[in-house]
PDB file of C-alpha atoms in Angstrom:
ATOM      1  CA  UNK A   1      -9.000  -0.937  23.411  1.00  0.00           C
ATOM      2  CA  UNK A   2      -6.898   1.398  22.362  1.00  0.00           C
ATOM      3  CA  UNK A   3      -4.954   3.660  19.729  1.00  0.00           C
ATOM      4  CA  UNK A   4      -2.309   5.850  19.592  1.00  0.00           C
ATOM      5  CA  UNK A   5      -0.843   7.258  16.370  1.00  0.00           C
ATOM      6  CA  UNK A   6       2.783   9.081  16.116  1.00  0.00           C
ATOM      7  CA  UNK A   7       3.453  11.547  13.233  1.00  0.00           C
ATOM      8  CA  UNK A   8       7.130  12.869  12.649  1.00  0.00           C
ATOM      9  CA  UNK A   9       6.579  15.075   9.750  1.00  0.00           C
ATOM     10  CA  UNK A  10       4.224  12.528   8.300  1.00  0.00           C
ATOM     11  CA  UNK A  11       1.904   9.820   9.588  1.00  0.00           C
ATOM     12  CA  UNK A  12       3.864   7.311  11.308  1.00  0.00           C
ATOM     13  CA  UNK A  13       0.596   5.589  11.644  1.00  0.00           C
ATOM     14  CA  UNK A  14      -1.767   4.055  14.372  1.00  0.00           C
ATOM     15  CA  UNK A  15      -0.742   1.381  17.390  1.00  0.00           C
ATOM     16  CA  UNK A  16      -3.567  -0.167  18.618  1.00  0.00           C
ATOM     17  CA  UNK A  17      -3.811  -2.277  21.646  1.00  0.00           C
ATOM     18  CA  UNK A  18      -6.930  -4.180  23.015  1.00  0.00           C
ATOM     19  CA  UNK A  19      -7.639  -7.778  25.092  1.00  0.00           C
ATOM     20  CA  UNK A  20      -6.876  -9.595  21.763  1.00  0.00           C
ATOM     21  CA  UNK A  21      -3.356  -7.771  21.460  1.00  0.00           C
ATOM     22  CA  UNK A  22      -0.507  -6.488  23.792  1.00  0.00           C
ATOM     23  CA  UNK A  23      -1.263  -3.645  25.672  1.00  0.00           C
ATOM     24  CA  UNK A  24       1.227  -0.771  25.791  1.00  0.00           C
ATOM     25  CA  UNK A  25       1.916   1.739  28.202  1.00  0.00           C
ATOM     26  CA  UNK A  26       0.727   4.647  25.572  1.00  0.00           C
ATOM     27  CA  UNK A  27      -2.197   2.821  24.485  1.00  0.00           C
ATOM     28  CA  UNK A  28      -5.050   5.491  24.816  1.00  0.00           C
ATOM     29  CA  UNK A  29      -8.970   4.979  24.322  1.00  0.00           C
ATOM     30  CA  UNK A  30     -10.353   4.375  20.407  1.00  0.00           C
ATOM     31  CA  UNK A  31     -10.418   7.322  18.784  1.00  0.00           C
ATOM     32  CA  UNK A  32     -13.527   7.607  16.740  1.00  0.00           C
ATOM     33  CA  UNK A  33     -13.574  10.621  14.211  1.00  0.00           C
ATOM     34  CA  UNK A  34     -17.270  11.193  16.087  1.00  0.00           C
ATOM     35  CA  UNK A  35     -16.012  11.674  19.245  1.00  0.00           C
ATOM     36  CA  UNK A  36     -14.528  15.163  19.142  1.00  0.00           C
ATOM     37  CA  UNK A  37     -11.367  17.115  20.599  1.00  0.00           C
ATOM     38  CA  UNK A  38      -9.513  14.806  18.379  1.00  0.00           C
ATOM     39  CA  UNK A  39      -5.568  16.534  17.330  1.00  0.00           C
ATOM     40  CA  UNK A  40      -5.532  14.724  14.002  1.00  0.00           C
ATOM     41  CA  UNK A  41      -1.824  15.141  13.536  1.00  0.00           C
ATOM     42  CA  UNK A  42      -0.885  13.866  16.689  1.00  0.00           C
ATOM     43  CA  UNK A  43      -3.572  11.134  17.447  1.00  0.00           C
ATOM     44  CA  UNK A  44      -5.502  10.711  14.014  1.00  0.00           C
ATOM     45  CA  UNK A  45      -8.759   9.271  14.382  1.00  0.00           C
ATOM     46  CA  UNK A  46     -10.575   5.852  12.868  1.00  0.00           C
ATOM     47  CA  UNK A  47     -13.928   5.685  11.347  1.00  0.00           C
ATOM     48  CA  UNK A  48     -15.559   2.563  10.417  1.00  0.00           C
ATOM     49  CA  UNK A  49     -17.895  -0.695  11.375  1.00  0.00           C
ATOM     50  CA  UNK A  50     -16.418  -3.630  12.973  1.00  0.00           C
ATOM     51  CA  UNK A  51     -17.552  -6.197  15.718  1.00  0.00           C
ATOM     52  CA  UNK A  52     -14.578  -5.310  17.613  1.00  0.00           C
ATOM     53  CA  UNK A  53     -14.921  -1.527  17.914  1.00  0.00           C
ATOM     54  CA  UNK A  54     -16.735  -0.306  21.090  1.00  0.00           C
ATOM     55  CA  UNK A  55     -20.172  -0.328  19.795  1.00  0.00           C
ATOM     56  CA  UNK A  56     -19.753  -1.236  16.494  1.00  0.00           C
ATOM     57  CA  UNK A  57     -18.732   1.433  14.874  1.00  0.00           C
ATOM     58  CA  UNK A  58     -18.794   5.710  15.105  1.00  0.00           C
ATOM     59  CA  UNK A  59     -21.815   6.140  12.293  1.00  0.00           C
ATOM     60  CA  UNK A  60     -19.354   8.237   9.824  1.00  0.00           C
ATOM     61  CA  UNK A  61     -17.732   5.593   7.878  1.00  0.00           C
ATOM     62  CA  UNK A  62     -19.710   5.329   4.174  1.00  0.00           C
ATOM     63  CA  UNK A  63     -19.961   1.975   1.767  1.00  0.00           C
ATOM     64  CA  UNK A  64     -20.328   4.631  -0.879  1.00  0.00           C
ATOM     65  CA  UNK A  65     -17.609   6.043  -3.489  1.00  0.00           C
ATOM     66  CA  UNK A  66     -14.712   2.969  -1.595  1.00  0.00           C
ATOM     67  CA  UNK A  67     -15.378   3.941   1.590  1.00  0.00           C
ATOM     68  CA  UNK A  68     -13.853   7.290   2.143  1.00  0.00           C
ATOM     69  CA  UNK A  69     -15.684   9.765   0.021  1.00  0.00           C
ATOM     70  CA  UNK A  70     -15.760  13.425   0.760  1.00  0.00           C
ATOM     71  CA  UNK A  71     -18.585  13.488   2.375  1.00  0.00           C
ATOM     72  CA  UNK A  72     -17.471  11.302   5.047  1.00  0.00           C
ATOM     73  CA  UNK A  73     -13.985  12.690   5.144  1.00  0.00           C
ATOM     74  CA  UNK A  74     -15.602  16.393   5.904  1.00  0.00           C
ATOM     75  CA  UNK A  75     -18.076  14.785   8.552  1.00  0.00           C
ATOM     76  CA  UNK A  76     -15.189  12.790  10.328  1.00  0.00           C
ATOM     77  CA  UNK A  77     -12.850  16.063  10.066  1.00  0.00           C
ATOM     78  CA  UNK A  78     -15.619  18.254  11.826  1.00  0.00           C
ATOM     79  CA  UNK A  79     -16.441  15.605  14.205  1.00  0.00           C
ATOM     80  CA  UNK A  80     -12.968  15.224  15.535  1.00  0.00           C
ATOM     81  CA  UNK A  81     -11.699  18.883  15.187  1.00  0.00           C
ATOM     82  CA  UNK A  82     -15.183  20.848  15.445  1.00  0.00           C
ATOM     83  CA  UNK A  83     -14.423  22.903  12.627  1.00  0.00           C
ATOM     84  CA  UNK A  84     -15.546  23.075   9.003  1.00  0.00           C
ATOM     85  CA  UNK A  85     -12.625  22.534   6.344  1.00  0.00           C
ATOM     86  CA  UNK A  86     -13.207  22.639   2.500  1.00  0.00           C
ATOM     87  CA  UNK A  87     -11.076  19.540   1.010  1.00  0.00           C
ATOM     88  CA  UNK A  88     -10.274  18.524  -2.617  1.00  0.00           C
ATOM     89  CA  UNK A  89      -9.546  14.903  -3.403  1.00  0.00           C
ATOM     90  CA  UNK A  90      -6.249  15.124  -5.056  1.00  0.00           C
ATOM     91  CA  UNK A  91      -6.399  11.263  -6.008  1.00  0.00           C
ATOM     92  CA  UNK A  92      -6.710   7.705  -4.594  1.00  0.00           C
ATOM     93  CA  UNK A  93      -3.608   5.493  -4.532  1.00  0.00           C
ATOM     94  CA  UNK A  94      -5.867   2.905  -6.501  1.00  0.00           C
ATOM     95  CA  UNK A  95      -7.621   5.209  -8.949  1.00  0.00           C
ATOM     96  CA  UNK A  96      -4.695   6.963  -9.978  1.00  0.00           C
ATOM     97  CA  UNK A  97      -1.605   5.403  -9.510  1.00  0.00           C
ATOM     98  CA  UNK A  98       0.431   7.424 -11.415  1.00  0.00           C
ATOM     99  CA  UNK A  99       0.462  10.489  -9.062  1.00  0.00           C
ATOM    100  CA  UNK A 100       1.829   8.790  -6.334  1.00  0.00           C
ATOM    101  CA  UNK A 101       5.034   6.725  -5.586  1.00  0.00           C
ATOM    102  CA  UNK A 102       3.867   4.118  -3.264  1.00  0.00           C
ATOM    103  CA  UNK A 103       5.798   1.334  -1.347  1.00  0.00           C
ATOM    104  CA  UNK A 104       4.533  -1.748   1.000  1.00  0.00           C
ATOM    105  CA  UNK A 105       1.341  -2.746  -1.020  1.00  0.00           C
ATOM    106  CA  UNK A 106      -0.023  -4.739  -0.753  1.00  0.00           C
ATOM    107  CA  UNK A 107       0.201  -4.957   2.776  1.00  0.00           C
ATOM    108  CA  UNK A 108      -0.393  -2.899   6.398  1.00  0.00           C
ATOM    109  CA  UNK A 109       2.483  -0.689   6.105  1.00  0.00           C
ATOM    110  CA  UNK A 110       4.834   1.601   3.797  1.00  0.00           C
ATOM    111  CA  UNK A 111       5.503   5.004   2.731  1.00  0.00           C
ATOM    112  CA  UNK A 112       3.951   7.760  -0.327  1.00  0.00           C
ATOM    113  CA  UNK A 113       5.220  10.298  -2.458  1.00  0.00           C
ATOM    114  CA  UNK A 114       3.289  12.582  -4.562  1.00  0.00           C
ATOM    115  CA  UNK A 115       5.339  13.087  -8.071  1.00  0.00           C
ATOM    116  CA  UNK A 116       4.334  16.442  -8.811  1.00  0.00           C
ATOM    117  CA  UNK A 117       5.144  17.459  -5.216  1.00  0.00           C
ATOM    118  CA  UNK A 118       1.955  18.659  -4.606  1.00  0.00           C
ATOM    119  CA  UNK A 119       1.180  19.279  -0.766  1.00  0.00           C
ATOM    120  CA  UNK A 120      -1.481  17.241   0.988  1.00  0.00           C
ATOM    121  CA  UNK A 121      -2.894  18.174   4.285  1.00  0.00           C
ATOM    122  CA  UNK A 122      -4.988  15.019   5.033  1.00  0.00           C
ATOM    123  CA  UNK A 123      -5.017  11.540   4.226  1.00  0.00           C
ATOM    124  CA  UNK A 124      -7.553   8.631   5.045  1.00  0.00           C
ATOM    125  CA  UNK A 125      -6.463   4.965   5.009  1.00  0.00           C
ATOM    126  CA  UNK A 126      -8.857   3.063   3.907  1.00  0.00           C
ATOM    127  CA  UNK A 127      -9.024  -0.970   4.830  1.00  0.00           C
ATOM    128  CA  UNK A 128     -11.564  -3.487   5.387  1.00  0.00           C
ATOM    129  CA  UNK A 129     -14.972  -1.357   6.655  1.00  0.00           C
ATOM    130  CA  UNK A 130     -12.784   1.597   8.336  1.00  0.00           C
ATOM    131  CA  UNK A 131     -10.643   4.534   7.336  1.00  0.00           C
ATOM    132  CA  UNK A 132      -7.932   6.160   9.202  1.00  0.00           C
ATOM    133  CA  UNK A 133      -8.128  10.227   9.077  1.00  0.00           C
ATOM    134  CA  UNK A 134      -5.100  11.730   9.725  1.00  0.00           C
ATOM    135  CA  UNK A 135      -3.989  15.796   9.421  1.00  0.00           C
ATOM    136  CA  UNK A 136      -0.408  15.454   7.672  1.00  0.00           C
ATOM    137  CA  UNK A 137       0.379  19.236   7.673  1.00  0.00           C
ATOM    138  CA  UNK A 138       0.902  19.942   4.183  1.00  0.00           C
ATOM    139  CA  UNK A 139       3.784  17.894   2.598  1.00  0.00           C
ATOM    140  CA  UNK A 140       4.454  16.013  -0.314  1.00  0.00           C
ATOM    141  CA  UNK A 141       5.671  12.529   1.368  1.00  0.00           C
ATOM    142  CA  UNK A 142       5.045  10.163   4.263  1.00  0.00           C
ATOM    143  CA  UNK A 143       4.199   7.294   5.977  1.00  0.00           C
ATOM    144  CA  UNK A 144       0.965   5.210   5.749  1.00  0.00           C
ATOM    145  CA  UNK A 145      -0.420   1.942   8.212  1.00  0.00           C
ATOM    146  CA  UNK A 146      -3.427   0.088   8.455  1.00  0.00           C
ATOM    147  CA  UNK A 147      -2.532  -0.444  12.499  1.00  0.00           C
ATOM    148  CA  UNK A 148      -5.313   0.521  14.323  1.00  0.00           C
ATOM    149  CA  UNK A 149      -7.793  -0.481  11.868  1.00  0.00           C
ATOM    150  CA  UNK A 150      -9.738  -3.923  12.645  1.00  0.00           C
ATOM    151  CA  UNK A 151     -11.587  -6.244  10.287  1.00  0.00           C
ATOM    152  CA  UNK A 152     -14.788  -8.371  11.142  1.00  0.00           C
ATOM    153  CA  UNK A 153     -12.409 -10.998  12.538  1.00  0.00           C
ATOM    154  CA  UNK A 154     -10.912  -8.579  15.076  1.00  0.00           C
ATOM    155  CA  UNK A 155      -7.634  -8.476  12.864  1.00  0.00           C
ATOM    156  CA  UNK A 156      -5.399  -5.746  11.445  1.00  0.00           C
ATOM    157  CA  UNK A 157      -6.368  -5.826   7.908  1.00  0.00           C
ATOM    158  CA  UNK A 158      -4.285  -5.010   4.473  1.00  0.00           C
ATOM    159  CA  UNK A 159      -4.530  -1.393   2.540  1.00  0.00           C
ATOM    160  CA  UNK A 160      -7.365  -1.086   0.489  1.00  0.00           C
ATOM    161  CA  UNK A 161      -6.421   2.157  -0.481  1.00  0.00           C
ATOM    162  CA  UNK A 162      -5.003   5.720   0.268  1.00  0.00           C
ATOM    163  CA  UNK A 163      -7.079   8.593  -0.581  1.00  0.00           C
ATOM    164  CA  UNK A 164      -4.560  12.084  -0.451  1.00  0.00           C
ATOM    165  CA  UNK A 165      -6.680  15.443   0.057  1.00  0.00           C
ATOM    166  CA  UNK A 166      -5.664  18.722  -0.606  1.00  0.00           C
ATOM    167  CA  UNK A 167      -6.791  21.540   1.697  1.00  0.00           C
ATOM    168  CA  UNK A 168      -9.752  23.823   0.378  1.00  0.00           C
ATOM    169  CA  UNK A 169     -10.674  23.930  -3.114  1.00  0.00           C
ATOM    170  CA  UNK A 170      -8.587  27.048  -5.617  1.00  0.00           C
ATOM    171  CA  UNK A 171      -9.891  30.491  -5.369  1.00  0.00           C
ATOM    172  CA  UNK A 172     -12.586  31.207  -8.300  1.00  0.00           C
ATOM    173  CA  UNK A 173     -11.171  33.211 -10.921  1.00  0.00           C
ATOM    174  CA  UNK A 174     -12.330  36.896 -11.194  1.00  0.00           C
ATOM    175  CA  UNK A 175     -15.248  36.869 -13.087  1.00  0.00           C
ATOM    176  CA  UNK A 176     -15.040  39.787 -15.719  1.00  0.00           C
ATOM    177  CA  UNK A 177     -17.436  42.604 -15.438  1.00  0.00           C
ATOM    178  CA  UNK A 178     -19.500  42.591 -18.795  1.00  0.00           C
ATOM    179  CA  UNK A 179     -19.640  45.401 -21.084  1.00  0.00           C
ATOM    180  CA  UNK A 180     -22.553  46.675 -20.217  1.00  0.00           C
ATOM    181  CA  UNK A 181     -21.603  46.719 -16.041  1.00  0.00           C
ATOM    182  CA  UNK A 182     -18.690  48.926 -17.107  1.00  0.00           C
ATOM    183  CA  UNK A 183     -21.217  51.287 -19.336  1.00  0.00           C
ATOM    184  CA  UNK A 184     -23.268  51.317 -16.033  1.00  0.00           C
ATOM    185  CA  UNK A 185     -20.641  52.834 -13.753  1.00  0.00           C
ATOM    186  CA  UNK A 186     -19.170  54.891 -16.212  1.00  0.00           C
ATOM    187  CA  UNK A 187     -22.815  56.366 -16.707  1.00  0.00           C
ATOM    188  CA  UNK A 188     -22.803  56.371 -12.700  1.00  0.00           C
ATOM    189  CA  UNK A 189     -19.595  58.565 -13.066  1.00  0.00           C
ATOM    190  CA  UNK A 190     -21.179  60.889 -15.374  1.00  0.00           C
ATOM    191  CA  UNK A 191     -24.124  61.497 -13.378  1.00  0.00           C
ATOM    192  CA  UNK A 192     -21.878  62.261 -10.345  1.00  0.00           C
ATOM    193  CA  UNK A 193     -20.049  65.096 -12.214  1.00  0.00           C
ATOM    194  CA  UNK A 194     -22.979  66.429 -13.254  1.00  0.00           C
ATOM    195  CA  UNK A 195     -24.386  66.825  -9.760  1.00  0.00           C
ATOM    196  CA  UNK A 196     -21.221  68.472  -8.860  1.00  0.00           C
ATOM    197  CA  UNK A 197     -21.151  70.850 -11.485  1.00  0.00           C
ATOM    198  CA  UNK A 198     -25.047  71.948 -10.721  1.00  0.00           C
ATOM    199  CA  UNK A 199     -24.113  72.596  -7.143  1.00  0.00           C
ATOM    200  CA  UNK A 200     -21.170  74.845  -8.269  1.00  0.00           C
TER     201      UNK A 200
END
């Protein structure tokens, strides 16, 4: 079984080959997110559970919160790249439809755009008991596909939802120093001035 994705400015999707499908010359080994050394821009990865996957799955996928909760996606990114990243969920195609313009739903491929122009760093394409993870490179539009994902019958499933992730959290607002803190700083400055006078 093999999988390869092509990204040209945005996700073009995964191409899977197995004994049940026609083998392609560009087929590569299945890239589980837990395998490591994966370029999420060029290859993407899959996290999931299905009898058709080698070993039945990768152990990262979670049935919680739609199947691609933040903790599972962060674990998948770390498993694929070895880098801890902080991500924030911008929205899900099924929970927050007013945030996106989507084509191809219901189906197995289409396009997406954030209505506000918000730049998206990662997407997870959720279908059956799996999600495909891609680094789309901070863009506001792209393509999606469930190609490479298997359902329990070994077939390509239709989309459940797409989750859109931004890189990191907004930096916290500076905390204003309480008045007592300013008084303490002024007092320390006064002490320093007194010491200079004594030395003179």
